[in-house]
PDB file of C-alpha atoms in Angstrom:
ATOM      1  CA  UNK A   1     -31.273-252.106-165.723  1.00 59.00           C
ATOM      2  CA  UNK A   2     -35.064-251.676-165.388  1.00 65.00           C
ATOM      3  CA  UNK A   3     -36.477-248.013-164.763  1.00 89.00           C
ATOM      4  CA  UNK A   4     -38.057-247.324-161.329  1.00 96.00           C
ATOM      5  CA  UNK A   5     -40.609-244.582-160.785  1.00 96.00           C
ATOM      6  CA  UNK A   6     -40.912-243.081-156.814  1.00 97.00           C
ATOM      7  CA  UNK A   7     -42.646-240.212-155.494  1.00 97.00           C
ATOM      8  CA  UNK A   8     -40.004-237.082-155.617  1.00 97.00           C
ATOM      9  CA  UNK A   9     -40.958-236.131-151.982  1.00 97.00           C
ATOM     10  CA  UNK A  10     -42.992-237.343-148.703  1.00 98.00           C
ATOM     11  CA  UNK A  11     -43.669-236.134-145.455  1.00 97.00           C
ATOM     12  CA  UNK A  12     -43.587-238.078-141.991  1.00 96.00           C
ATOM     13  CA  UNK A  13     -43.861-237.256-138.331  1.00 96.00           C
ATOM     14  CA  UNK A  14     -41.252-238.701-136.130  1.00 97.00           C
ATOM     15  CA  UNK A  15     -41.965-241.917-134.648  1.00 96.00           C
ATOM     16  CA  UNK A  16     -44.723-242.720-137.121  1.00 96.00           C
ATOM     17  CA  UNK A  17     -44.275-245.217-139.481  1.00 96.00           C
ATOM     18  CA  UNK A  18     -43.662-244.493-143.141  1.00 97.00           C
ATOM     19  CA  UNK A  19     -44.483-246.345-146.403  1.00 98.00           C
ATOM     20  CA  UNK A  20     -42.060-245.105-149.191  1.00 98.00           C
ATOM     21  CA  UNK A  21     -43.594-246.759-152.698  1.00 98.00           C
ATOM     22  CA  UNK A  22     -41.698-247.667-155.750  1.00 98.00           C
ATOM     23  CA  UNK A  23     -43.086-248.775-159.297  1.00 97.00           C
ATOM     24  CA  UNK A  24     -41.193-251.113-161.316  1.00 96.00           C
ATOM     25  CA  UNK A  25     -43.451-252.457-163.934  1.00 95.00           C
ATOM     26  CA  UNK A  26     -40.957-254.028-166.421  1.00 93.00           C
ATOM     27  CA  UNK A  27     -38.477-255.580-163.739  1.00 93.00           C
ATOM     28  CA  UNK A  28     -37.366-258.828-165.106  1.00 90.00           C
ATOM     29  CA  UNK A  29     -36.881-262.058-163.317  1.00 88.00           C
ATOM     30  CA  UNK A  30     -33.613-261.856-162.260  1.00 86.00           C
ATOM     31  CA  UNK A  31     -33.729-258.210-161.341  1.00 89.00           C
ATOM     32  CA  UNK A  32     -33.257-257.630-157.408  1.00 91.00           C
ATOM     33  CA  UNK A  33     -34.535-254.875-155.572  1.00 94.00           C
ATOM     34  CA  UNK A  34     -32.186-252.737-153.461  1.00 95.00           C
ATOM     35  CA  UNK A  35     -33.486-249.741-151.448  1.00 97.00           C
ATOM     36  CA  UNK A  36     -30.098-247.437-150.542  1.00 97.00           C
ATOM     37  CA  UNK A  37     -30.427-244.360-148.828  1.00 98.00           C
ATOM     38  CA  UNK A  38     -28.822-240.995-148.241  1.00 98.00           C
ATOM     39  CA  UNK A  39     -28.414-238.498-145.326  1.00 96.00           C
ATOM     40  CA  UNK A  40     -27.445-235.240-146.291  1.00 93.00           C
ATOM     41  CA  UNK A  41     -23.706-234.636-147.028  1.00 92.00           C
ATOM     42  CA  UNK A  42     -23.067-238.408-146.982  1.00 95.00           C
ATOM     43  CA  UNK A  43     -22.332-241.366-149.590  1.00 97.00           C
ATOM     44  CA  UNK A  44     -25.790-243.472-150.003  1.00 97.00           C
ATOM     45  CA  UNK A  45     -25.920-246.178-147.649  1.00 97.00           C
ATOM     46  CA  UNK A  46     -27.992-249.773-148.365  1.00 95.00           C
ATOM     47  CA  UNK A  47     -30.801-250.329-146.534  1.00 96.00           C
ATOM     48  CA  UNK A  48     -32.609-253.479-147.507  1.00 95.00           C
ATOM     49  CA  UNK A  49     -32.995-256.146-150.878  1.00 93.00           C
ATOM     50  CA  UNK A  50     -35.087-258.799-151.555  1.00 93.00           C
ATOM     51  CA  UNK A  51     -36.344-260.816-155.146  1.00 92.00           C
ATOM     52  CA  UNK A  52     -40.049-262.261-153.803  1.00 92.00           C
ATOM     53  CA  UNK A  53     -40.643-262.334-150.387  1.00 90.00           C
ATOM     54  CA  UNK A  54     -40.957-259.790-147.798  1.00 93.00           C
ATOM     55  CA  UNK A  55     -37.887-259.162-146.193  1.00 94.00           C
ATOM     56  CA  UNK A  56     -37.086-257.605-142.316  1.00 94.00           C
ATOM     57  CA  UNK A  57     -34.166-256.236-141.293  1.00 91.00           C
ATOM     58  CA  UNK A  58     -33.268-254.041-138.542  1.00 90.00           C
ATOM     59  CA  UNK A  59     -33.396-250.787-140.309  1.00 90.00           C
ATOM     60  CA  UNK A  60     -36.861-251.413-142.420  1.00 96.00           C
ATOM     61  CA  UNK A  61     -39.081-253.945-144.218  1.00 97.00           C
ATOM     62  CA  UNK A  62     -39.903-254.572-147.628  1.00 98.00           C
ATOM     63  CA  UNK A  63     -42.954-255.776-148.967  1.00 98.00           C
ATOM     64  CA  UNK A  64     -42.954-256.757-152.663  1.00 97.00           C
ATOM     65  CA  UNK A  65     -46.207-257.057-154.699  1.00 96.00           C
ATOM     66  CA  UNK A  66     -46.892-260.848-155.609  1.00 95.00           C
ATOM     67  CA  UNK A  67     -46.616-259.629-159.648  1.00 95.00           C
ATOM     68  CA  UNK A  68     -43.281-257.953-158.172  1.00 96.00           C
ATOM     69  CA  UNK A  69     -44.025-254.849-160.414  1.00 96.00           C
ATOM     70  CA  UNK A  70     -43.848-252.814-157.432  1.00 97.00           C
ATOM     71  CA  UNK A  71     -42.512-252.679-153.870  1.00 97.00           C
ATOM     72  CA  UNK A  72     -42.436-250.619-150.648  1.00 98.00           C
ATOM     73  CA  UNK A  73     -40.474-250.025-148.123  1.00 98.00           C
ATOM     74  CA  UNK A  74     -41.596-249.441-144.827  1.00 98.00           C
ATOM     75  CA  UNK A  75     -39.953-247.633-142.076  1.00 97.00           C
ATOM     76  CA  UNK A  76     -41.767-248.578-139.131  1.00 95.00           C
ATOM     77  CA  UNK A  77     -41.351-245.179-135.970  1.00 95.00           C
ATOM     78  CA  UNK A  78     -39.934-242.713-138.262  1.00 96.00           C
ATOM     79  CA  UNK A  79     -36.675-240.849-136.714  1.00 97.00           C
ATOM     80  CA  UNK A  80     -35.438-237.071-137.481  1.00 97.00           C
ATOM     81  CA  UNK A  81     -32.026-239.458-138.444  1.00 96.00           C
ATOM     82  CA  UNK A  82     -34.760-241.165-141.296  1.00 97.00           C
ATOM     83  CA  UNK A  83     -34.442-238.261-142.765  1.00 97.00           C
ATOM     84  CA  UNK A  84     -32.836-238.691-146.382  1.00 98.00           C
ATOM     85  CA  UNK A  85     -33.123-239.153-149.815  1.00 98.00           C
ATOM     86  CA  UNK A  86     -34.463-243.144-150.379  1.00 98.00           C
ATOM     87  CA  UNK A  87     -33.501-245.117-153.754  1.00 98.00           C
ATOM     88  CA  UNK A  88     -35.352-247.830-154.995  1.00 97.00           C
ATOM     89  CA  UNK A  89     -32.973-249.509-157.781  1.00 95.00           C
ATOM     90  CA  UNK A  90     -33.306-252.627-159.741  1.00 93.00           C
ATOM     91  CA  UNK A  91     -30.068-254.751-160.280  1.00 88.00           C
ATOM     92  CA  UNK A  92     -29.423-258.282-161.982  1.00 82.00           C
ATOM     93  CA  UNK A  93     -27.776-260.157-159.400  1.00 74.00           C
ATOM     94  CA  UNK A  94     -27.746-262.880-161.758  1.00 68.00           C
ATOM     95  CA  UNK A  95     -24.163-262.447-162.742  1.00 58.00           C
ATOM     96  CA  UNK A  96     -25.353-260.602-165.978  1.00 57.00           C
ATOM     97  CA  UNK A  97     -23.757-257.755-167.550  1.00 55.00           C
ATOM     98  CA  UNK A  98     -24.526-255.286-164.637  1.00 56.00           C
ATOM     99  CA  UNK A  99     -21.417-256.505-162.698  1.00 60.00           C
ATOM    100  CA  UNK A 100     -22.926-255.047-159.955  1.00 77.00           C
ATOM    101  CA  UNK A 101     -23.282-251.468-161.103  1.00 85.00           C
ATOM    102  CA  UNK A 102     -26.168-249.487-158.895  1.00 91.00           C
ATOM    103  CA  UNK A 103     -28.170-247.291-161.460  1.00 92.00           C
ATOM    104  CA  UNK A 104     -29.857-244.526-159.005  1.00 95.00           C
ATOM    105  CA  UNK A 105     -33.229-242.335-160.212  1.00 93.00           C
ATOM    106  CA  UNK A 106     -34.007-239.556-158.302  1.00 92.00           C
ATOM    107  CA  UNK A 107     -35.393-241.212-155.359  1.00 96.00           C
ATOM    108  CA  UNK A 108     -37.999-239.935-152.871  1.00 98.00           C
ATOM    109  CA  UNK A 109     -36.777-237.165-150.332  1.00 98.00           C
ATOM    110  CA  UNK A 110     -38.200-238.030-146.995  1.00 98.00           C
ATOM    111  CA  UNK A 111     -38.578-235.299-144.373  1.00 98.00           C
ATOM    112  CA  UNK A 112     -39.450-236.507-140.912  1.00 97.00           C
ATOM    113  CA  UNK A 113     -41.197-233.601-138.513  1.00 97.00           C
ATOM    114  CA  UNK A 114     -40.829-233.609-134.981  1.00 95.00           C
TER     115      UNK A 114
ATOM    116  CA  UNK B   1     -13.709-251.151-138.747  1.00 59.00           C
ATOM    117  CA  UNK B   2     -13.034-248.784-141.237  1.00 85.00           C
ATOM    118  CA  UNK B   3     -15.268-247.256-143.878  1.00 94.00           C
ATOM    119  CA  UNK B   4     -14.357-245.897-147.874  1.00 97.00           C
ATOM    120  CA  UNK B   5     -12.420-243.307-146.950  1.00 97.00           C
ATOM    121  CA  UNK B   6     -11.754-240.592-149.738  1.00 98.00           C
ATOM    122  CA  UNK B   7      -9.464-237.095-150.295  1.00 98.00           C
ATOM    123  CA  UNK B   8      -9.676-234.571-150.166  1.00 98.00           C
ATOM    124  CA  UNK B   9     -13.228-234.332-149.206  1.00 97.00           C
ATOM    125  CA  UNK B  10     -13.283-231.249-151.179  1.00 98.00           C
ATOM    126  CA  UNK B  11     -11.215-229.862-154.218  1.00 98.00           C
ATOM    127  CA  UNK B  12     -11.393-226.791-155.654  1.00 98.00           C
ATOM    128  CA  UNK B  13      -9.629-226.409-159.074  1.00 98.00           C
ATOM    129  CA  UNK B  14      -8.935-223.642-162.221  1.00 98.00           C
ATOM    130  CA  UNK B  15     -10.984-224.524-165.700  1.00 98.00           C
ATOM    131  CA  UNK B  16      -8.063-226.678-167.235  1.00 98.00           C
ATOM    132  CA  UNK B  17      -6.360-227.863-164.835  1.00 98.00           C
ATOM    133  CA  UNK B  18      -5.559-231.463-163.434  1.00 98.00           C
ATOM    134  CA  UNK B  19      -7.327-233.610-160.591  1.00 98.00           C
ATOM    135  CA  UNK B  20      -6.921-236.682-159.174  1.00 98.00           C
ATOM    136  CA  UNK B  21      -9.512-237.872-156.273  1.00 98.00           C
ATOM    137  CA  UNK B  22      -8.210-240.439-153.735  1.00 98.00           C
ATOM    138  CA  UNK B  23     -10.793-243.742-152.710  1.00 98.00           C
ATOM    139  CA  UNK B  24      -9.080-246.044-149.582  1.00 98.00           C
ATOM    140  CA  UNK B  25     -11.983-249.012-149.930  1.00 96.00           C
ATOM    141  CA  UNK B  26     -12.505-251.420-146.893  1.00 94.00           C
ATOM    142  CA  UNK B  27      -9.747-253.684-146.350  1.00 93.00           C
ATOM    143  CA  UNK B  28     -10.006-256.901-148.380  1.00 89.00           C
ATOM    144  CA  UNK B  29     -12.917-255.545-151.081  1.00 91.00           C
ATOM    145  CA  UNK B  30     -12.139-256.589-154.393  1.00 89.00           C
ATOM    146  CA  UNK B  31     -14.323-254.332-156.205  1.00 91.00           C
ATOM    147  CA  UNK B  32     -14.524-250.799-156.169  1.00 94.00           C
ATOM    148  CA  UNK B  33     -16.975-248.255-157.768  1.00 95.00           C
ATOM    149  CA  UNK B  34     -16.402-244.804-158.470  1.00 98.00           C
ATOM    150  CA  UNK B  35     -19.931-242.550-159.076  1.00 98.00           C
ATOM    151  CA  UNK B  36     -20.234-239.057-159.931  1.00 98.00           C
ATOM    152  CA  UNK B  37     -23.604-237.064-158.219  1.00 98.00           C
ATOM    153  CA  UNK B  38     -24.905-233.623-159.550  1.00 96.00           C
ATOM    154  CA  UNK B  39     -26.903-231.544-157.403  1.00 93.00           C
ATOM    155  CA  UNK B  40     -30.350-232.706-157.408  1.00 91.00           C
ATOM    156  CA  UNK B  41     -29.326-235.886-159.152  1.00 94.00           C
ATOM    157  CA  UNK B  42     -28.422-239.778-158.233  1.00 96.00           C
ATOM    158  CA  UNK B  43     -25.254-240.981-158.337  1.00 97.00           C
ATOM    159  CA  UNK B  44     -24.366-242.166-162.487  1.00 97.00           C
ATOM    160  CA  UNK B  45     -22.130-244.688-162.061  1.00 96.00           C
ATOM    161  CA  UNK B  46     -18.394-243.958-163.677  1.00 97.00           C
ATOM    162  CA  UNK B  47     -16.318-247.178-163.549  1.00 96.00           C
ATOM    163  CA  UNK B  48     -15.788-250.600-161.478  1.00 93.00           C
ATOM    164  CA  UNK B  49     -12.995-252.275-160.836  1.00 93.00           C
ATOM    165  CA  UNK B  50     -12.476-255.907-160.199  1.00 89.00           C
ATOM    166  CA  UNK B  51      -9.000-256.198-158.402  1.00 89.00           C
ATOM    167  CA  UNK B  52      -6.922-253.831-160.466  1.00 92.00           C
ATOM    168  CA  UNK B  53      -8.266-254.193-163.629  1.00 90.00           C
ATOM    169  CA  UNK B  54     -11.046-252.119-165.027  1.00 91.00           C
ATOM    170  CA  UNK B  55     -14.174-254.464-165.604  1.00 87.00           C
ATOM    171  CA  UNK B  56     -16.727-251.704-167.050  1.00 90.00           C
ATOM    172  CA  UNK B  57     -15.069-248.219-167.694  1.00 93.00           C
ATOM    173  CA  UNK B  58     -18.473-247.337-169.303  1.00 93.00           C
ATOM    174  CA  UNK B  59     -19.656-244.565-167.707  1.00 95.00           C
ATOM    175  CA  UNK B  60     -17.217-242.382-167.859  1.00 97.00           C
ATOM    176  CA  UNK B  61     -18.018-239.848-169.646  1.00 96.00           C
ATOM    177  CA  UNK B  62     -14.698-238.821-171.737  1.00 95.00           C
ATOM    178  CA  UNK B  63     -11.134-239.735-172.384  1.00 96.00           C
ATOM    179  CA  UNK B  64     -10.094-236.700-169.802  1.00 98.00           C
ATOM    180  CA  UNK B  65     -11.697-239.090-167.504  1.00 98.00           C
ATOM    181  CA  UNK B  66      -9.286-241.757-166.474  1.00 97.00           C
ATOM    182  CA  UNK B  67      -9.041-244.164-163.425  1.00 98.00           C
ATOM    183  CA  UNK B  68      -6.228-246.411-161.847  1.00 97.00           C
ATOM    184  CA  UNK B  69      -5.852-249.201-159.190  1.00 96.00           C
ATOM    185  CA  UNK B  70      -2.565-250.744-159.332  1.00 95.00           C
ATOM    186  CA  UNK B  71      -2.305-252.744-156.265  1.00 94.00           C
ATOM    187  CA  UNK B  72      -6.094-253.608-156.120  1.00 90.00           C
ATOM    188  CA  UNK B  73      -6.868-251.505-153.465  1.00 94.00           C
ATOM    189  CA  UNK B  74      -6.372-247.748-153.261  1.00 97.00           C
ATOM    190  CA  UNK B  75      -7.707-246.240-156.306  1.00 98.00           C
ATOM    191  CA  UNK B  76      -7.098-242.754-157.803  1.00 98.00           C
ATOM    192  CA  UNK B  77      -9.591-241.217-160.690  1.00 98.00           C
ATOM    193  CA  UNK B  78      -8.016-238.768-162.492  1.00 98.00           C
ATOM    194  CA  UNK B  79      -9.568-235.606-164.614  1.00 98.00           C
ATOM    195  CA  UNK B  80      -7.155-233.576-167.435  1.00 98.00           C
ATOM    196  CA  UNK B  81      -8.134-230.464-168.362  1.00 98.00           C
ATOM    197  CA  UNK B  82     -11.217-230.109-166.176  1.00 98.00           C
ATOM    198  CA  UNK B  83     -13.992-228.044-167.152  1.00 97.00           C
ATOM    199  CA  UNK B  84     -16.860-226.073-165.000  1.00 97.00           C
ATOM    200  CA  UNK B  85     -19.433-229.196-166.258  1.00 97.00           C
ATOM    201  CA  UNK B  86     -17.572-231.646-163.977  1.00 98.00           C
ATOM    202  CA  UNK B  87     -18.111-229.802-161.053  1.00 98.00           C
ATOM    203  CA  UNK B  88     -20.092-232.786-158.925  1.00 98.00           C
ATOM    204  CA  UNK B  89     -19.733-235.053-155.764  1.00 98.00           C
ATOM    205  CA  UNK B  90     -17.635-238.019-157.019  1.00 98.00           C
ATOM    206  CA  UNK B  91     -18.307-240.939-154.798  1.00 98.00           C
ATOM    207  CA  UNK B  92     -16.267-244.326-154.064  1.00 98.00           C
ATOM    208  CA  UNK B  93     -17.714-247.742-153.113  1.00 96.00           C
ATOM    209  CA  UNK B  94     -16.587-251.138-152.595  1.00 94.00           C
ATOM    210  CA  UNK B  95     -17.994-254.013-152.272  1.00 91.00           C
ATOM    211  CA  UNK B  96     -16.597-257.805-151.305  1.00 85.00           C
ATOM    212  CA  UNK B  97     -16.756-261.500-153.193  1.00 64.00           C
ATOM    213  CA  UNK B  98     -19.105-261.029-155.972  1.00 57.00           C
ATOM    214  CA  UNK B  99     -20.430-257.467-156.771  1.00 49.00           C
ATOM    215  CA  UNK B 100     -23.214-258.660-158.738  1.00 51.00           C
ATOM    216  CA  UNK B 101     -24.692-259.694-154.907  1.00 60.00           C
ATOM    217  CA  UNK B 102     -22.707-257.863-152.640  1.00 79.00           C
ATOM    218  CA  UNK B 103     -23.848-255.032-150.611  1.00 89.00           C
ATOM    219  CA  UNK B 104     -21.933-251.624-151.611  1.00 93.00           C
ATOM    220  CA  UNK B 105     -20.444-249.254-148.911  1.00 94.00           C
ATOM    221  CA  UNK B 106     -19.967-245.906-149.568  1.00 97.00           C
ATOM    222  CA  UNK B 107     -17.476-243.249-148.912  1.00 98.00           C
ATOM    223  CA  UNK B 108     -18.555-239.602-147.964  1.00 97.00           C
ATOM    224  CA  UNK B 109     -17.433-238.195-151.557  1.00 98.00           C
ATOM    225  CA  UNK B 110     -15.234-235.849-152.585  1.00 98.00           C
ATOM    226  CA  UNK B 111     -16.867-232.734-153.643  1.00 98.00           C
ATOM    227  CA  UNK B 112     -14.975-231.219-156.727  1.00 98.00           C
ATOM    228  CA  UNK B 113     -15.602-227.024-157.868  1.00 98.00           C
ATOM    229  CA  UNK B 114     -14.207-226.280-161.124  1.00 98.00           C
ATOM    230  CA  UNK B 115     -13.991-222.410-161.493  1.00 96.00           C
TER     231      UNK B 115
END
């Protein structure tokens, strides 16, 4: 799976909205993006995917780059509950070799101030 | 409904000793993921399952490492002769229909201390 390349920390205020970037310069044309996140103590939960257009959802948006080599995901009235490690990870949804196999980097902690 | 449910949610074990790690996935997922997460770290993904045969085993990380699910639905990962290094947060996940595009839900982990 193609390497992803986030901030290792950012800084919100609650009920502002938040733009967490990711870099993915060699993603190929079949890679997907997922964004998965995780509260403190807890499994990772998913948040959002898309390939090429932006997509909405009811916990964020994602806006992809038109070359696709990088993507954000915006949170739009950051919550204290926002609060969490974010992972941006590339997976070939293609029905390659991945068989579905999430490859996490670090990810971007996100702390949320009141 | 139910979540990935997974026990004990903590372990605490001898160097040497034997483990096994319970992961209940949501009712009707065929495939199931089991991760392993370091402090600091992402989750590195172990093995997957595709009903109860192992589709990729290759992540795990030695032949102590081994992982069953005989009925396709309750699966146990088991550790021999554990040693301080495995100490982690080993996570379950399952996912339904076709992994490659399926959504996976996670259980809260099970947080293993080898002394």
């Amino acid at each position: 799976d193609a390497k992803t390349t986030q901030p290792n920390s950012m800084e919100s205020n609650e009920e502002e909205p938040v733009h967490l970037p990711c870099n993915h310069s060699t993603i190929s044309g079949t890679d997907y993006i997922h964004w998965y996140r995780q509260l403190p103590s807890q499994g990772p939960e998913y948040v959002i995917h898309g390939l090429t257009s932006n997509v909405n959802n009811r916990m964020a948006s994602l806006a992809i780059a038109e070359d696709r080599k990088s993507s954000t995901l915006i949170l739009h009235r950051a919550t204290l509950r926002d609060a969490a490690v974010y992972y941006c990870i590339l997976r070939d949804d293609a029905g390659g070799t991945s068989y579905g196999k999430l490859t996490f980097g670090q990810g971007t902690i996100l702390t949320v101030h009141p | 409904g139910a979540g990935v449910s997974q026990t004990p949610s903590n372990k605490v074990t001898e160097k040497g000793k034997y483990v096994e790690l319970r992961c209940d996935p949501i009712s009707g997922h065929t495939a199931l993921y089991w991760y392993r997460q370091s402090l600091g770290q992402g989750p590195e993904f172990l093995i997957y399952f595709q009903g109860t045969g192992a589709a990729d085993d290759s992540g795990l990380p030695n032949d102590r490492f081994f992982a069953v699910r005989p009925e396709g639905s309750v699966s146990t990962l088991k550790i021999q002769r554990t040693e301080r290094g495995d100490s982690a947060v080993y996570l379950c996940a399952s996912s339904a229909r076709t992994p490659s595009k399926d959504t996976q839900y996670f259980g809260p982990g099970t947080r293993l201390t080898v002394l």
